Coordinates of N, CA and C in Angstrom, one line a residue:
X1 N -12.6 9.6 -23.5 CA -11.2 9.2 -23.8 C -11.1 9.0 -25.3
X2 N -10.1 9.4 -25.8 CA -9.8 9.8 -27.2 C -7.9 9.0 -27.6
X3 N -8.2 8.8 -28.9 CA -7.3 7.8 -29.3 C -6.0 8.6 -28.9
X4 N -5.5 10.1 -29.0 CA -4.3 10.3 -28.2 C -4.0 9.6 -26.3
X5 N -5.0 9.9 -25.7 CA -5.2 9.2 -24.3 C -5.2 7.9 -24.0
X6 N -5.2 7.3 -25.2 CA -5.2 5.9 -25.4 C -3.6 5.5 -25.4
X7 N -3.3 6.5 -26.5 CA -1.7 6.0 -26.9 C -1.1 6.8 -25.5
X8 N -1.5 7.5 -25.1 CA -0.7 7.8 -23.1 C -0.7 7.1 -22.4
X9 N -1.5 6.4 -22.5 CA -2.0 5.2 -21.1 C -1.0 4.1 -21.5
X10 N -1.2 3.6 -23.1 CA -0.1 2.6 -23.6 C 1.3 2.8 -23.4
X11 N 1.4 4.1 -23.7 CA 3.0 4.4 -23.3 C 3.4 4.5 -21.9
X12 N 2.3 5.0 -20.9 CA 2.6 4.9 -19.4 C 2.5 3.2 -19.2
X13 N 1.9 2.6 -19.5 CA 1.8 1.1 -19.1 C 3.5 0.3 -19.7
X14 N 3.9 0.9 -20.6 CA 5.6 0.8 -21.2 C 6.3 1.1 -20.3
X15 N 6.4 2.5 -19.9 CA 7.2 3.1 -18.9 C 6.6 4.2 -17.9
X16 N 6.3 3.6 -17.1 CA 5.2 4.6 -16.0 C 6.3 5.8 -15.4
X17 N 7.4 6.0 -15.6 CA 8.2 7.0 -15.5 C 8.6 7.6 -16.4
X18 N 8.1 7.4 -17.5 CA 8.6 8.4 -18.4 C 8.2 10.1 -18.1
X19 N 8.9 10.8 -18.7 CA 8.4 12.0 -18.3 C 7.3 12.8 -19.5
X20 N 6.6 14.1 -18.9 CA 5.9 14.6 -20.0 C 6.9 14.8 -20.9
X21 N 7.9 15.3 -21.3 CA 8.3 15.3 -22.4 C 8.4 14.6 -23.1
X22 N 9.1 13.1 -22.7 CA 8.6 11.9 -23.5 C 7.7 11.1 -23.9
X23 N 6.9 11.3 -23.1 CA 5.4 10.9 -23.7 C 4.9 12.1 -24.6
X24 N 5.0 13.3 -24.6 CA 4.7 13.6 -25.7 C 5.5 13.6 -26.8
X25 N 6.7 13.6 -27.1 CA 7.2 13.2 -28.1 C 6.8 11.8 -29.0
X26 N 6.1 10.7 -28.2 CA 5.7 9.8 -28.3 C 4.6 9.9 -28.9
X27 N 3.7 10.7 -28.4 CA 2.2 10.9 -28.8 C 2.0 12.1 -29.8
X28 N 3.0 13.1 -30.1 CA 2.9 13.9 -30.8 C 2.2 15.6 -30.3
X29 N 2.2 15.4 -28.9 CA 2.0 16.4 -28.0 C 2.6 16.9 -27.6
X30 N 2.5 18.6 -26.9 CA 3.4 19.1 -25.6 C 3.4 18.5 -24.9
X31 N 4.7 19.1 -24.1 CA 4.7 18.4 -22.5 C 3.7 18.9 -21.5
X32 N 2.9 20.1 -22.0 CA 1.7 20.2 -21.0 C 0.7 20.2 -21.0
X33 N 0.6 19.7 -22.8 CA -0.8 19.2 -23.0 C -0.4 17.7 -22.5
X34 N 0.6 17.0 -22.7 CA 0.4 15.4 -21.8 C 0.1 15.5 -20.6
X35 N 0.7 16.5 -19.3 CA 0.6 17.0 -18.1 C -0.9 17.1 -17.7
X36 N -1.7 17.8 -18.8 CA -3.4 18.1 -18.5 C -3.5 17.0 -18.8
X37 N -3.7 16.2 -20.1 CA -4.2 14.9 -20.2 C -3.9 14.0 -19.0
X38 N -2.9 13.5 -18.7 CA -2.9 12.8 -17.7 C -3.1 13.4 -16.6
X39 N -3.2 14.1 -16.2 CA -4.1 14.7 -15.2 C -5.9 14.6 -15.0
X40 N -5.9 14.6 -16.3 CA -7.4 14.1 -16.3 C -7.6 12.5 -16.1
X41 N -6.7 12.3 -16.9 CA -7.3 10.4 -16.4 C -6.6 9.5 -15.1
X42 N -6.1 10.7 -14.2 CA -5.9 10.5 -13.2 C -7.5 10.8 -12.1
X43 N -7.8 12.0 -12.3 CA -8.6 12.7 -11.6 C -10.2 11.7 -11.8
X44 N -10.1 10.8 -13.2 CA -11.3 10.7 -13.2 C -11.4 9.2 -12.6
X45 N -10.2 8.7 -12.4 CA -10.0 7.0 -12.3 C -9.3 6.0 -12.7
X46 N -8.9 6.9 -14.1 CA -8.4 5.7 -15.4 C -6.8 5.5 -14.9
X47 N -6.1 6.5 -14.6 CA -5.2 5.9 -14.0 C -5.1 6.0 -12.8
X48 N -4.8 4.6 -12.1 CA -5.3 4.1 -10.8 C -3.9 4.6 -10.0
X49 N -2.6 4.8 -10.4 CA -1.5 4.5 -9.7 C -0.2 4.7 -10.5
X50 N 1.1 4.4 -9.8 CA 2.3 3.9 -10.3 C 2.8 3.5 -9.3
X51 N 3.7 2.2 -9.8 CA 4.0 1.6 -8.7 C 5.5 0.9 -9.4
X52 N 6.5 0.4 -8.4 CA 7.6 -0.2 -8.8 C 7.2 -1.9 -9.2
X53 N 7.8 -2.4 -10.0 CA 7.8 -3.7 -9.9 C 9.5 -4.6 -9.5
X54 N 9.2 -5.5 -8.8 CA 10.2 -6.0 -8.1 C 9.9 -7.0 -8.4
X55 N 11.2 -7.8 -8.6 CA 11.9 -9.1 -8.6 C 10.9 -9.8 -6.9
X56 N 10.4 -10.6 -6.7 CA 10.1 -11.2 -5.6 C 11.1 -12.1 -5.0
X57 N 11.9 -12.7 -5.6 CA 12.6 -13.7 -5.5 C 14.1 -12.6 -4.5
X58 N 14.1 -11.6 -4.9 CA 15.4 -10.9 -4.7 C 15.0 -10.1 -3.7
X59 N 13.6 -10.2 -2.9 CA 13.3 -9.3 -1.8 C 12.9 -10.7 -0.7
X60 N 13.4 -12.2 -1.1 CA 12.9 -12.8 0.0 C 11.3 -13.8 0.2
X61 N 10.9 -13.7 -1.2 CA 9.4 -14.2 -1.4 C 9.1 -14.9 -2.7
X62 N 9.8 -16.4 -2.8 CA 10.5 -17.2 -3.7 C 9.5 -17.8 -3.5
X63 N 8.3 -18.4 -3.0 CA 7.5 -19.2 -3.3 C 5.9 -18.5 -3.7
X64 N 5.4 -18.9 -5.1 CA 4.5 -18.1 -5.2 C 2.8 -19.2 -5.4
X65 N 1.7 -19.2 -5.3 CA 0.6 -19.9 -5.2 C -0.4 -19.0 -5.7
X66 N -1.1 -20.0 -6.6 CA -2.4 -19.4 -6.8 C -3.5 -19.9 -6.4
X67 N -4.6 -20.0 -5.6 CA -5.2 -20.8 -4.5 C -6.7 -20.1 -4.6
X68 N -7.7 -21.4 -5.1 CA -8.7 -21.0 -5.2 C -9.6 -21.2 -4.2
X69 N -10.4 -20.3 -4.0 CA -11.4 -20.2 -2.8 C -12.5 -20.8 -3.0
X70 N -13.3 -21.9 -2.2 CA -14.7 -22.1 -2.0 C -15.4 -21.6 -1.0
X71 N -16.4 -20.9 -1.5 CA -17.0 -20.2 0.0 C -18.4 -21.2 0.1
X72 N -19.0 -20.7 1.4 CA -20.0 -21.7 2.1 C -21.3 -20.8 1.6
X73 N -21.8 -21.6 1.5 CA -23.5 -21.2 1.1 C -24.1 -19.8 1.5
X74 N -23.1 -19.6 3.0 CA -24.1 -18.4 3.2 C -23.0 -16.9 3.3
X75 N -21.7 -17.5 2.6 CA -21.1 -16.3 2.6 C -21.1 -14.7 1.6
X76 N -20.7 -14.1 2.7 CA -20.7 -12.4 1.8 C -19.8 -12.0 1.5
X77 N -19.6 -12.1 -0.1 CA -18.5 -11.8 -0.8 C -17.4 -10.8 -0.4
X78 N -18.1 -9.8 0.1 CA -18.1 -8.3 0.4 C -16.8 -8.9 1.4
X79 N -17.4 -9.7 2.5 CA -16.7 -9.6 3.8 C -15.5 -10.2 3.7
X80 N -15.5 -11.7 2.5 CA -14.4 -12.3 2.4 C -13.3 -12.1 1.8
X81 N -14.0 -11.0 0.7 CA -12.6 -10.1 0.2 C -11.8 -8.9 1.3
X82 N -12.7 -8.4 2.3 CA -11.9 -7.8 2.8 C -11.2 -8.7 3.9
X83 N -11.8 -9.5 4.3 CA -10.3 -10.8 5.0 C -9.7 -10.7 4.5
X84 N -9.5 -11.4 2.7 CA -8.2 -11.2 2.2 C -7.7 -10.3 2.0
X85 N -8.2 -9.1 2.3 CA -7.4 -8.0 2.0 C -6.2 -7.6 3.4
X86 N -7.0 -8.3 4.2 CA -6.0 -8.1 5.6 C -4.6 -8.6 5.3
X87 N -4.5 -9.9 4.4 CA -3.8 -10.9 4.4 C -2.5 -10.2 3.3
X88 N -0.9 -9.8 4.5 CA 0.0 -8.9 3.2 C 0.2 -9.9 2.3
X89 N 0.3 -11.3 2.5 CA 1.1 -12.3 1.5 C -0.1 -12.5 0.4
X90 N -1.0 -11.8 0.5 CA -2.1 -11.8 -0.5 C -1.7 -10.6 -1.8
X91 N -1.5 -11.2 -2.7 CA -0.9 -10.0 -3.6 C -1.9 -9.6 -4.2
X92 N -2.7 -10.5 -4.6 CA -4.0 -10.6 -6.0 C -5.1 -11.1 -5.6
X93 N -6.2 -10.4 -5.9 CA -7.6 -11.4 -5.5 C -8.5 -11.2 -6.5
X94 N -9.1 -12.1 -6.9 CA -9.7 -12.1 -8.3 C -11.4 -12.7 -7.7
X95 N -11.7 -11.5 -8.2 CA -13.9 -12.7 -8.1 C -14.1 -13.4 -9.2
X96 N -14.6 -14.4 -9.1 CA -14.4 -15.7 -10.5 C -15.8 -16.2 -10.8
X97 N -15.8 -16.5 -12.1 CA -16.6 -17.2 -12.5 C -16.8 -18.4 -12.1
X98 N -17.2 -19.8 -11.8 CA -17.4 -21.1 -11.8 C -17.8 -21.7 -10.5
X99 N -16.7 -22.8 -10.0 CA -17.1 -23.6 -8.9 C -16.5 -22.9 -7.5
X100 N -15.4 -21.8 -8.0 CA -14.4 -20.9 -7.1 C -15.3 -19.7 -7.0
X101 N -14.9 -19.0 -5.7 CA -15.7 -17.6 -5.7 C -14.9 -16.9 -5.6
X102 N -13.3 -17.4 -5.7 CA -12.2 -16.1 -5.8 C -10.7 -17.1 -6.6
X103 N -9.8 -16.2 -6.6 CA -8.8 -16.5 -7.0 C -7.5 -15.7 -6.4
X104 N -6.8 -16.0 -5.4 CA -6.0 -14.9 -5.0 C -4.3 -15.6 -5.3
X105 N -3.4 -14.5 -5.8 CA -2.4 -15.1 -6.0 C -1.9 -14.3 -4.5
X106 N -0.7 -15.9 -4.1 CA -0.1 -15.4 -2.6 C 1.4 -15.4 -2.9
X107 N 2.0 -14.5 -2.2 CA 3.7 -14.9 -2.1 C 4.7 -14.5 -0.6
X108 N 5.2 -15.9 -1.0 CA 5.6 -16.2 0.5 C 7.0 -16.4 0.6
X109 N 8.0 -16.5 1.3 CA 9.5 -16.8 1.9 C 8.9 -18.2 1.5
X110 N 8.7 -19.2 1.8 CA 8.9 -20.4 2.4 C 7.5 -21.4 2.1
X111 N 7.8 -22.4 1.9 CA 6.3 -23.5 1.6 C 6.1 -23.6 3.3
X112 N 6.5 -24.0 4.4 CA 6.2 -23.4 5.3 C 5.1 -22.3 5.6
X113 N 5.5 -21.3 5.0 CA 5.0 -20.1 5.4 C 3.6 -20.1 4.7
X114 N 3.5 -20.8 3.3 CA 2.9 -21.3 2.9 C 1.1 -22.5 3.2
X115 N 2.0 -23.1 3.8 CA 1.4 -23.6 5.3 C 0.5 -22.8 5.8
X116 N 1.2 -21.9 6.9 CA 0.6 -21.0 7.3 C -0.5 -20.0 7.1
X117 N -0.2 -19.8 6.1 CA -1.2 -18.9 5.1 C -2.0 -19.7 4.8
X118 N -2.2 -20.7 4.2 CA -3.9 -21.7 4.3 C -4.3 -21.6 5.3
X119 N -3.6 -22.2 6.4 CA -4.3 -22.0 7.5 C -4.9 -20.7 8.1
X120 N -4.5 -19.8 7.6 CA -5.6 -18.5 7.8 C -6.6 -18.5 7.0
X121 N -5.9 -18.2 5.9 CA -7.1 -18.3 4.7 C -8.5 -19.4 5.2
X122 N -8.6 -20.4 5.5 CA -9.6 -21.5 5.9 C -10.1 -21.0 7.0
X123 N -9.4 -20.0 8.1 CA -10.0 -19.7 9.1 C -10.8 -18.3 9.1
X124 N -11.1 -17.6 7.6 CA -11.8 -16.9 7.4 C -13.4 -17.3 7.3
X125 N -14.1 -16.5 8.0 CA -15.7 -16.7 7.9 C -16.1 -16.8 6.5
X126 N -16.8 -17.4 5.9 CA -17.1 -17.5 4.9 C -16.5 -18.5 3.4
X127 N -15.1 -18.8 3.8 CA -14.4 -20.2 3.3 C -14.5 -21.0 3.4
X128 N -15.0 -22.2 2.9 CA -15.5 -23.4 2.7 C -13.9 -24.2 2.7
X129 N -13.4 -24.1 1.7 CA -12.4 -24.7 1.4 C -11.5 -24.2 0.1
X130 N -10.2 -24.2 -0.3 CA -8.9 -23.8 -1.1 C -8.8 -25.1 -2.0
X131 N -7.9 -24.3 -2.6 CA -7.4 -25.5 -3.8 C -6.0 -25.0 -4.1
X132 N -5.0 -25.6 -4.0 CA -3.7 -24.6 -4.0 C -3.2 -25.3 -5.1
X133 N -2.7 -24.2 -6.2 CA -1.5 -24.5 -7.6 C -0.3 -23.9 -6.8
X134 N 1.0 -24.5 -6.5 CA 2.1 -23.9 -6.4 C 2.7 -23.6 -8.2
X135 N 3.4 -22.4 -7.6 CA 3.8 -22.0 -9.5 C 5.1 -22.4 -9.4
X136 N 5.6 -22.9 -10.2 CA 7.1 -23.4 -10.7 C 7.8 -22.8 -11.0
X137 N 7.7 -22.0 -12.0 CA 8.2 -20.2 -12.7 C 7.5 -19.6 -13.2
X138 N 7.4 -18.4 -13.3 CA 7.1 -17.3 -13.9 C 7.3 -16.9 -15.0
X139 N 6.8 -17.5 -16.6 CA 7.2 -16.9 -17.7 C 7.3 -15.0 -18.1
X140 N 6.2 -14.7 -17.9 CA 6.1 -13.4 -17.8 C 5.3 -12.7 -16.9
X141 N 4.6 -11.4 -16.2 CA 3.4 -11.1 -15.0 C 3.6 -9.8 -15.4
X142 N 2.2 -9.8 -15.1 CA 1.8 -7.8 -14.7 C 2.6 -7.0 -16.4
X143 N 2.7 -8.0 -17.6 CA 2.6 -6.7 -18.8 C 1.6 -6.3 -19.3
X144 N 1.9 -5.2 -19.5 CA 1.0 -4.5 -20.2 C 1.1 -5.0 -21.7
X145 N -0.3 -4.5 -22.2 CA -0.9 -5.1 -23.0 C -1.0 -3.9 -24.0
X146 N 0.2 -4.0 -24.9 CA 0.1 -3.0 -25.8 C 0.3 -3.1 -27.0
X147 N -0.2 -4.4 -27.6 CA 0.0 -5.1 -29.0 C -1.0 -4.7 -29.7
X148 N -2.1 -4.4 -29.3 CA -3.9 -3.5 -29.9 C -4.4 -3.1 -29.3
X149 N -3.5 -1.4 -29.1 CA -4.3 -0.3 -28.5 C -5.7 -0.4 -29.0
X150 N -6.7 -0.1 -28.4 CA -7.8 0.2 -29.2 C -7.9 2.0 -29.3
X151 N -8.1 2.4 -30.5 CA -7.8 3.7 -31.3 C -9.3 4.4 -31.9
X152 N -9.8 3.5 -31.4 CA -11.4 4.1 -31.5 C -11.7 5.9 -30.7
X153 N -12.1 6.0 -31.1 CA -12.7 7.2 -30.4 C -13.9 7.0 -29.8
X154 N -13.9 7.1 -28.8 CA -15.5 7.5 -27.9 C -16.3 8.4 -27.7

């Protein structure tokens, strides 16, 4: 990966719909040398996706938690991330450093529903016990991070 692929990924992380022609305009490319380039850091991994971002609040899912996991002495990590992965109100799951062995952000209709959702979460094999942050608001989420590309060459 080379410092033009760099500045594509930043500009896709800006506007993941832009088209090749504007991302090369952007980067100083054709539109089918950006086409092959991103095609390559598609093919190899680097770009994982595109996806929409939505309002939660406007689709019905106004209550949001970040809820840390304790697992039990003899659990396998492996198994309890894929429980949470069962779980749709599970947006995020993080493996952590410290006294937590995960971090998953949840979002739900309702503190209710809320409810609920611990009570699965705890009835996963391998959960010890939660710690729940309810979030209040949302300053900002999910930007990209395009203040210092790194421009290195590799």
């Amino acid at each position: 990966m080379d410092t033009l692929d760099r500045r594509i990924i930043a500009a896709l992380r800006e506007n993941g719909r832009a088209t090749y022609a504007e991302l090369g305009r952007q980067v100083g490319l054709s539109a089918s040398a950006v086409h092959e380039r991103v095609g390559k850091l598609e093919s190899t991994g680097v770009i994982t996706g595109y996806h929409a971002m939505v309002d939660p609040s406007s689709v019905g899912l106004g209550v949001t938690a970040l809820i840390g996991i304790h697992s039990t002495d003899t659990a396998d990590d492996e198994d309890v991330a894929a429980s949470l992965a069962l779980l749709t109100e599970v947006e995020s799951c993080y493996r952590v450093a410290g006294e937590e062995s995960f971090v998953v952000k949840v979002r739900v209709a309702t503190v209710d529903e809320l409810e609920q959702t611990l009570g699965r979460l705890r009835r996963i094999a391998g959960i010890a016990r939660t710690r729940t942050t309810l979030v209040l608001s949302t300053r900002f989420e999910g930007r990209p991070n395009t203040s210092e590309v790194d421009t290195r060459d590799e």
